[in-house]
Each structure stands twice: as C-alpha cells, then as structure tokens.
XYZ file of C-alpha atoms in Angstrom:
386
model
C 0.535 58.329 -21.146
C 3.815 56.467 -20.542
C 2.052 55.377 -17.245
C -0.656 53.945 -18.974
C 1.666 52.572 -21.360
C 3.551 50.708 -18.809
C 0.624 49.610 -17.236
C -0.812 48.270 -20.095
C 2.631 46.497 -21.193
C 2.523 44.783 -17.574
C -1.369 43.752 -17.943
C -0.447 42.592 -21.208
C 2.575 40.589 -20.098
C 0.337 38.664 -17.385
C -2.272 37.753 -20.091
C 0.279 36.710 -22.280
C 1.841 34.074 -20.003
C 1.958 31.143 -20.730
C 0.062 28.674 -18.382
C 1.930 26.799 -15.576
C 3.182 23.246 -17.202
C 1.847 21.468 -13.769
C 3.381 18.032 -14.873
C 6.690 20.041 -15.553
C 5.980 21.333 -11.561
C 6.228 17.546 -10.686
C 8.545 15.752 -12.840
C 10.785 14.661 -9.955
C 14.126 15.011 -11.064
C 15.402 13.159 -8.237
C 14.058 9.743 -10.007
C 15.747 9.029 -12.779
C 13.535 7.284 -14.569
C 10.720 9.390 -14.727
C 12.769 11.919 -16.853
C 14.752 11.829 -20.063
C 18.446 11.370 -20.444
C 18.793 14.707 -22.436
C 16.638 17.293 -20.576
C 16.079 17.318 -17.273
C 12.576 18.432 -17.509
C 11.134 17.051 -20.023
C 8.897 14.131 -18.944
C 9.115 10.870 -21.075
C 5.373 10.173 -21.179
C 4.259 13.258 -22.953
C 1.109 12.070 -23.562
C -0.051 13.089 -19.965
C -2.322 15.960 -18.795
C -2.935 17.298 -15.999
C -6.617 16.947 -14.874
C -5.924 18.331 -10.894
C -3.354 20.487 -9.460
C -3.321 22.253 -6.040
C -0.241 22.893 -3.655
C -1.657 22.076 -0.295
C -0.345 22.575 3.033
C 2.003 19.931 3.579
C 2.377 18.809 -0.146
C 2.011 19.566 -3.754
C -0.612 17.151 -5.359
C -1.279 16.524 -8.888
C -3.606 13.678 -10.798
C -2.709 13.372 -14.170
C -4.068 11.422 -17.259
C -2.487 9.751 -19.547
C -3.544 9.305 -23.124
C -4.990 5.790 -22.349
C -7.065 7.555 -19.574
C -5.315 6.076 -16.878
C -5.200 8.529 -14.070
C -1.956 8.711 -11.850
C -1.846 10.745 -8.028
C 1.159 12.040 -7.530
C 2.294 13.645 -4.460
C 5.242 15.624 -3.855
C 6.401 14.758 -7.694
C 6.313 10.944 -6.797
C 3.436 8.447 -8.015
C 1.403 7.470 -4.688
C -1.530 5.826 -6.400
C -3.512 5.040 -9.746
C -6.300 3.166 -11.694
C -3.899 1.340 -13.452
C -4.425 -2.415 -12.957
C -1.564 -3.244 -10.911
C -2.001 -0.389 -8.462
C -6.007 -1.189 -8.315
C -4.435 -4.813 -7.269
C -2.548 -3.025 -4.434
C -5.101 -1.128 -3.035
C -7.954 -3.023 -2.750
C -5.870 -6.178 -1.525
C -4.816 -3.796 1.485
C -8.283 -3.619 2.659
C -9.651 -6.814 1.495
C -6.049 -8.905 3.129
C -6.324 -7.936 6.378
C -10.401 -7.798 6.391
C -9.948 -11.669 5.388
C -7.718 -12.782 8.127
C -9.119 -10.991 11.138
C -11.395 -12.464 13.541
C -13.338 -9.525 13.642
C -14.025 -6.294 11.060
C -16.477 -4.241 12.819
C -14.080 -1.081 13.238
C -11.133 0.018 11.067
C -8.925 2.337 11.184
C -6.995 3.490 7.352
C -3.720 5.564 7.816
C -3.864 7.609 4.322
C -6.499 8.390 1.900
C -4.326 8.189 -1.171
C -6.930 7.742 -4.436
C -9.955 6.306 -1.932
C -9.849 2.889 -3.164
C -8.359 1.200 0.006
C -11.327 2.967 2.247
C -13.729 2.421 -0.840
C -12.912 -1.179 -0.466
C -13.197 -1.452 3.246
C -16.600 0.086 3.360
C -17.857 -2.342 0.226
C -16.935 -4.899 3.072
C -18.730 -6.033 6.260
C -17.984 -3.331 8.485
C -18.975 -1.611 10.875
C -17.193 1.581 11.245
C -14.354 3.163 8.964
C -12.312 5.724 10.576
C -9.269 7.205 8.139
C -6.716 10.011 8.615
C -5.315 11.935 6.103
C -2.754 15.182 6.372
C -3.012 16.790 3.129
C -6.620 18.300 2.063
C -5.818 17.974 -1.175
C -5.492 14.477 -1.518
C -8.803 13.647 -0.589
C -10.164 16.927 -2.977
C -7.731 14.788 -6.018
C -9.442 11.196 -4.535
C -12.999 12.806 -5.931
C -10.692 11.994 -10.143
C -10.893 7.956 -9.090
C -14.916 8.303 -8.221
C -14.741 5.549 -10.911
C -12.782 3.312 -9.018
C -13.004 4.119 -4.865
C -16.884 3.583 -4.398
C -17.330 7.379 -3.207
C -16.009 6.702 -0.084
C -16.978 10.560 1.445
C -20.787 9.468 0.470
C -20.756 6.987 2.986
C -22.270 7.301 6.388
C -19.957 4.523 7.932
C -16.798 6.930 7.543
C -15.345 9.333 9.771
C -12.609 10.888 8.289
C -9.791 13.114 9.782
C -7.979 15.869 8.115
C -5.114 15.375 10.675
C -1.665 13.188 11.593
C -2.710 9.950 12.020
C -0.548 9.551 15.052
C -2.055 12.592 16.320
C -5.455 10.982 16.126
C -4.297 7.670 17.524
C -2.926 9.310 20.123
C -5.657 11.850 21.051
C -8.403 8.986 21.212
C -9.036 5.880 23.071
C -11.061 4.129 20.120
C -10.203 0.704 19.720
C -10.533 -0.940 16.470
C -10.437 -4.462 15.088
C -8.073 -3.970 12.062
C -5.565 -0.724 11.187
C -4.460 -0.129 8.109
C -1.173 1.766 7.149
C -1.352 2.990 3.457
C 1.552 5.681 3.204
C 4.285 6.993 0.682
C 6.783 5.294 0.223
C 9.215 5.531 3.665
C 11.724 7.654 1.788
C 9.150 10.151 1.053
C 9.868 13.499 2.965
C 7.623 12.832 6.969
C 6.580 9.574 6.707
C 9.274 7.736 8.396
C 7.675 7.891 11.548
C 4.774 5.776 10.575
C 7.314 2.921 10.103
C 8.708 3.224 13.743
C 8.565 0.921 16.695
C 6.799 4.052 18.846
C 4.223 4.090 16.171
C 3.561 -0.160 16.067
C 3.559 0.573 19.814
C 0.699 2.987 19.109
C -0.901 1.050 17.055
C -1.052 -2.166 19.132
C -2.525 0.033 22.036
C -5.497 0.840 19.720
C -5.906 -2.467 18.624
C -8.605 -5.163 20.298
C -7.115 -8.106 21.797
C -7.445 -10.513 18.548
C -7.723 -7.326 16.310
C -4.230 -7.339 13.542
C -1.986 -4.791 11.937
C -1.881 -4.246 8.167
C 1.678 -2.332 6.798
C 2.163 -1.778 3.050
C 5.676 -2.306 2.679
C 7.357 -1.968 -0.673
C 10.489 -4.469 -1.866
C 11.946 -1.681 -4.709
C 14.137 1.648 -3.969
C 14.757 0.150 -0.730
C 18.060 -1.933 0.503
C 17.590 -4.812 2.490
C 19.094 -3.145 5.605
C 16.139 -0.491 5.466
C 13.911 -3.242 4.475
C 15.134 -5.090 7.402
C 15.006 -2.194 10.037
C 10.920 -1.911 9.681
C 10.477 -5.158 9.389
C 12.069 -5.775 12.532
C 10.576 -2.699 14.246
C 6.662 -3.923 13.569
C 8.229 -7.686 14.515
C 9.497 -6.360 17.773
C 6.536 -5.509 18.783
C 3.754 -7.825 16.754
C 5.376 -11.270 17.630
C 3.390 -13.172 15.105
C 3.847 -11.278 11.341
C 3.370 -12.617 8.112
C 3.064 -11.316 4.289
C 1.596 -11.429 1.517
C 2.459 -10.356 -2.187
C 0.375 -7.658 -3.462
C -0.692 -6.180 -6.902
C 3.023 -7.172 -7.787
C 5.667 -9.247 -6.369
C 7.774 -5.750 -5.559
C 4.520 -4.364 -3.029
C 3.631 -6.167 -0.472
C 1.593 -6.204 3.138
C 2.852 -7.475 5.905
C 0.230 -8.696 8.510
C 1.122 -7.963 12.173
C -0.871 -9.735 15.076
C -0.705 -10.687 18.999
C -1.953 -13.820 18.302
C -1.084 -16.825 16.017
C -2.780 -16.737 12.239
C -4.392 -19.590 11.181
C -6.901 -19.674 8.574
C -9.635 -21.716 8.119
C -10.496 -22.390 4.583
C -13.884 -22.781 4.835
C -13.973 -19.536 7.149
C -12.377 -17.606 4.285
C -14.826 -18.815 1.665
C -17.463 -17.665 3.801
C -15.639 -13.947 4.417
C -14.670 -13.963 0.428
C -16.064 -10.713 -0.956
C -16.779 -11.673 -4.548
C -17.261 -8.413 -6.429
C -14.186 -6.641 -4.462
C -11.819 -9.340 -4.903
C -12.861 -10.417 -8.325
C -12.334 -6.852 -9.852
C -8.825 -7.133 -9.338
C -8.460 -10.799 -10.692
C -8.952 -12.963 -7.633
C -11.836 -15.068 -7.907
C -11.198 -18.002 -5.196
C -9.690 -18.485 -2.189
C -7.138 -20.625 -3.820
C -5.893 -17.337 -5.546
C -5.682 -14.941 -1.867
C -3.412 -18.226 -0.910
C -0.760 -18.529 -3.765
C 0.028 -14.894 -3.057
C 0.952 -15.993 0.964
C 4.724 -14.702 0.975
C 6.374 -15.130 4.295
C 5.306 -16.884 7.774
C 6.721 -16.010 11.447
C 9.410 -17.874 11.186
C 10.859 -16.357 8.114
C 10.151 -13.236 9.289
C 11.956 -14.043 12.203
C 15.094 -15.083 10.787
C 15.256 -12.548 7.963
C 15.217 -9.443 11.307
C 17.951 -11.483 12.759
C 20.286 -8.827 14.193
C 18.862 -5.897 12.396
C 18.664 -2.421 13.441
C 15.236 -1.942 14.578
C 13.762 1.393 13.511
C 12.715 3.787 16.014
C 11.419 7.663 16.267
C 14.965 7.953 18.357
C 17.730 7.338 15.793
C 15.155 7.191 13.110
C 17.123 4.975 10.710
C 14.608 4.729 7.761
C 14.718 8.711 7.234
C 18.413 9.213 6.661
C 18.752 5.553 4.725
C 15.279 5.698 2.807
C 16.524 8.380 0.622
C 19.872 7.495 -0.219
C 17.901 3.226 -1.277
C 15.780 5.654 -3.507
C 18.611 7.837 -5.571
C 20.922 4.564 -5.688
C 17.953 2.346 -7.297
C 19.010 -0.202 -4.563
C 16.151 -3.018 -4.379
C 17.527 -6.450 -5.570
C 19.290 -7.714 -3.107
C 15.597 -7.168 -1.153
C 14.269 -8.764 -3.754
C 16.029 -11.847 -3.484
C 16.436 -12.056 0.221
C 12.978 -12.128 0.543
C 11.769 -14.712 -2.454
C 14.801 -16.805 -0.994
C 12.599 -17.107 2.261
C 9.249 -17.601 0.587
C 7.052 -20.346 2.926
C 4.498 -22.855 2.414
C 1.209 -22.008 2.123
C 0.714 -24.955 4.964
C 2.011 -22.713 7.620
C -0.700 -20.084 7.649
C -3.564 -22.815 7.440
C -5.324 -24.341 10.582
C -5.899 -27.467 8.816
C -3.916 -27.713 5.511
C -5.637 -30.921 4.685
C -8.286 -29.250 3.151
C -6.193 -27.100 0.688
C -3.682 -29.928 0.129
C -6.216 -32.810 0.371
C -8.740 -31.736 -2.394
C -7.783 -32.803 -5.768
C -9.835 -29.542 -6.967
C -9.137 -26.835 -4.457
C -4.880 -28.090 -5.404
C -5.618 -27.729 -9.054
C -7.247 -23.896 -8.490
C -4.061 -23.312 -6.132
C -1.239 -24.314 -8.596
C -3.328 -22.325 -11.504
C -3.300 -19.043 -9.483
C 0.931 -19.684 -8.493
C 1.282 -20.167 -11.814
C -0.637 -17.441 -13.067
C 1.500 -15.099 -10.435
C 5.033 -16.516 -11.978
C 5.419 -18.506 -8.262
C 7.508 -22.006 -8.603
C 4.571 -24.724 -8.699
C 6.541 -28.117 -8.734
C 6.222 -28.778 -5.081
C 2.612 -29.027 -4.946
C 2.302 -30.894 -8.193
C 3.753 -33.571 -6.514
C 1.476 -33.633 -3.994
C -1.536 -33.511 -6.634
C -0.068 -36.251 -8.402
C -0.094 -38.383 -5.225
C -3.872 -37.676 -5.156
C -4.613 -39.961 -8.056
C-alpha cells in the first residue's frame, strides 16, 4: 500500500508539473535589454508565446509569437531572424544585393538557413542552382513557422541543402559557384567566429568563379570598431575590391567582396530588378537599391588601415566579440563608418545616367531621404539640371 502510495504521489507529481516556460528557457540574461531591471527572468514582452521549441544538437532553437503575430527565431536565447519588417528588409536584400551586382547568378551558395527567407529569395530569382548549409536541424524544422514569408524554400527542386558546417562542405567539394552568401549569428555568438576569418574568405574565394563576388552580413551594433575593423580587414585582405551597402537598417549591413572592380550599369540593373522580391520590402526602383550604397574600395581601404586582421590563428573576433556584446559597445562603429559614407558615383560605370536624368535624380534623393541619408549634395546637382 505505501508502495502504491508513493508511486502514485510520484505519478501525480509529474502530471502536476507545470509545463516548461520555453521563452523563460531563452530569455538571455546576458543581454540586458531583453530582460527587466527587477527580475532576471522575467521577459519584458510578455505578450509572446512560444509556437516552436526543440534543443538540437548544436543549439537550442525557439520561434516565438508575439501578440501582433510577428514571429521571432531565436537561437541560443539570441534573436537570429523574424517577419518583422525590418528583418524581412535584411534578408531578402542579402540575396537580392549580391544577385544584382554579379555578372552571373546561375549557382549560389547560402551559408545559414536562418527563417528561409534569404534562400526563399534567391530561388524567386534567376538562378540556376541554390546550394545552402546549415548546422543545426532544427533551424530549418523552425524555418517551416515563416512558410508565409520564405517561399517554401525545401519545395523547391533548385535547392540542395546540407545539414552540415559550411566550411566542411566548402571544403569537401570542388563546386564552383557564381555568388556565396554568408548569413550567420551575429560573430559574438558561441562558433561562428570562424566564418568571419581570413582562412574562411580564402575558402570562399577558391569556390568562387573568376567574376563570381562574396556577400558578408556584417552588423554595425554590439560590436567595437576594432572588431568591426578586424573582419573587415580580413575579407579586404583577401577580396581587394569590397564595398557595402546599408541593409533593412542603417545598423545591418552587407559588405560585397569581389576580384574584380564593381561597376554597375544602370540600365543593366533595371533589367536584373526583381520587382515582386524587391518591392515587398519597400524598394521599388533602382534609384532606391542606390541610396542605400554605403562604402566604396577606397573607404574600405582606409577605414582597415593598420587593423588586426582576423584569422582562425589568433582568432581575434571570438575573445573580443563577446566582451562588444555585454559592454553595448557600437557607436563609435557607428560613426566611423557614416563618417566614410561615398558617393553613389563611385560604384556606377557611367554616373551620367543616374546624375544626368532630371527624373532618375528626383527618385534617388526621394529614396535618401526616405532612408534619413543627407540629400543636399545631389540637390545641387538637380538644380543645375534646370
């Protein structure tokens, strides 16, 4: 009887738990602001749920919704991608940038699955081939919550999709492809910093065709300009001709990397522009990919200027990354950057026909103006067009 009893009090015990509080499981107390000033776990936004949960093999994934329905993947208790306008900005401008200024975009290659909608993007592009790499099972089980949003990717026929390291894959095949994408966590989270090393641009330029170009997200927040700096200068050291480009938000950016001098036709890129991608995420002309142009070679250039260049051999990202993160650091990158912010003129083959046309100025200084850019410069030059 007292047998039963206890074994009844245990079974009892077990139903009676409570359920797991999964967004408790990933409230990251390590960033501040995700968290409340009074208790350490008790989320702020308590009007969350959590639609997905799984600890994987390499990381603990989670997709919740918020109230509004916005859905949010988070990875290791840190945001890593949403369907939240500004992220939707960022991901499908990291296929659609690069897909743009390529000469070619039969075959790409996507480092990261995240929520889908970078691959989803690529493949609702003229392409070819997508190949994509992606560590954690469970991220592309949680991409299947942003159906509404990535295009079904895994439907696709064009995709060939690894469960694996992407260096490993890179490594293990002799594929060459046109444009690579990197999509990762942010470099502070825990084993990505050696997919913002000089061995792994080296890597990546070996897999590229001759005129094929690199694509890096790169972020300009929870980072200090010395870490900032040190990738920067590792992808420059071995891509001599890089550029950028703002993103979903003046703090995300991708910077472009290539063998070859960029110069972009205008009339090429209206013939490339993919309407319903790029207009779902507010860019409806070319004029508006343009005004987002952030930095040419020779800023790039001078801003790596003596830096540290990150490498898998004193690995200088991993041991700064996460110290930039706790300490909020992020302003001085900021403003080091914007400070080195060049003419649109740079990047174009023939800037005549951007700067020339009373029209194609007009749609140019609207989209700067729209993304908070200073606009006075090329006002002047529209007013000298009568």
């Amino acid at each position: 009887m007292l047998a039963f009893s206890a074994a009844a009090a245990v079974a009892l015990g077990v139903s009676a738990r409570p359920d797991w509080d999964f967004l408790e499981l990933h409230v990251g107390v390590f960033e501040p602001s995700r968290i409340t000033v009074q208790n350490p776990t008790t989320l702020k936004n308590r009007g969350e749920r959590a639609v997905y949960a799984r600890e994987g093999p390499t990381a603990s994934v989670l997709v919740a919704q918020e109230a509004s329905g916005e859905r949010n993947l988070i990875i290791n208790a840190r945001g890593n991608a949403s369907d939240a306008p500004t992220d939707m900005t960022t991901q499908v401008l990291l296929a659609q940038v690069p897909l743009l200024v390529a000469p070619r975009t039969d075959d790409v290659f996507v480092v990261g699955w995240g929520s889908g909608v970078t691959v989803g993007s690529a493949l609702a592009s003229p392409v070819r081939h997508v190949t994509a790499a992606e560590i954690e099972p469970a991220v592309i089980e949680a991409s299947r919550f942003f159906l509404h949003v990535n295009h079904d990717p895994l439907r696709d026929p064009r995709l060939r999709l690894y469960e694996d390291d992407a260096r490993h894959i890179l490594l293990a095949s002799d594929d060459a492809y046109d444009v690579i994408i990197s999509e990762p966590p942010h470099p502070w989270a825990m084993g990505v910093a050696n997919i913002f090393t000089q061995d792994f641009y080296r890597l990546v330029d070996r897999r590229l065709r001759d005129d094929g170009v690199f694509a890096q997200w790169l972020q300009k927040y929870q980072i200090s300009l010395d870490t900032y700096r040190s990738i920067l200068a590792a992808l420059q050291s071995v891509f001599p001709e890089v550029v950028a480009f703002n993103l979903g938000a003046s703090m995300d950016s991708v910077l472009i990397g290539s063998r070859r001098p960029l110069r972009l036709d205008v009339a090429e890129l209206d013939r490339r522009w993919n309407g319903p991608e790029l207009g779902r995420v507010g860019l409806h002309a070319t004029e508006d990919f343009l005004a987002r142009f952030l930095l040419g070679p020779g800023a790039v250039r001078a801003l790596v200027e003596g830096a540290r260049v990150n490498t898998d051999n004193n690995m200088y990202v991993e041991f700064n990354g996460p110290r930039d993160m706790v300490l909020a650091v992020g302003a001085d990158t900021f403003s080091a950057v914007e400070q080195r912010v060049s003419p649109v003129e740079e990047i174009l083959a023939d800037p005549r026909v951007l700067l020339g046309s009373r029209e194609r100025l007009a749609r140019f200084i609207a989209a700067l103006r729209r993304l908070e850019k200073p606009t006075e410069r090329y006002e002047r030059l529209l007013a000298t067009l009568g």
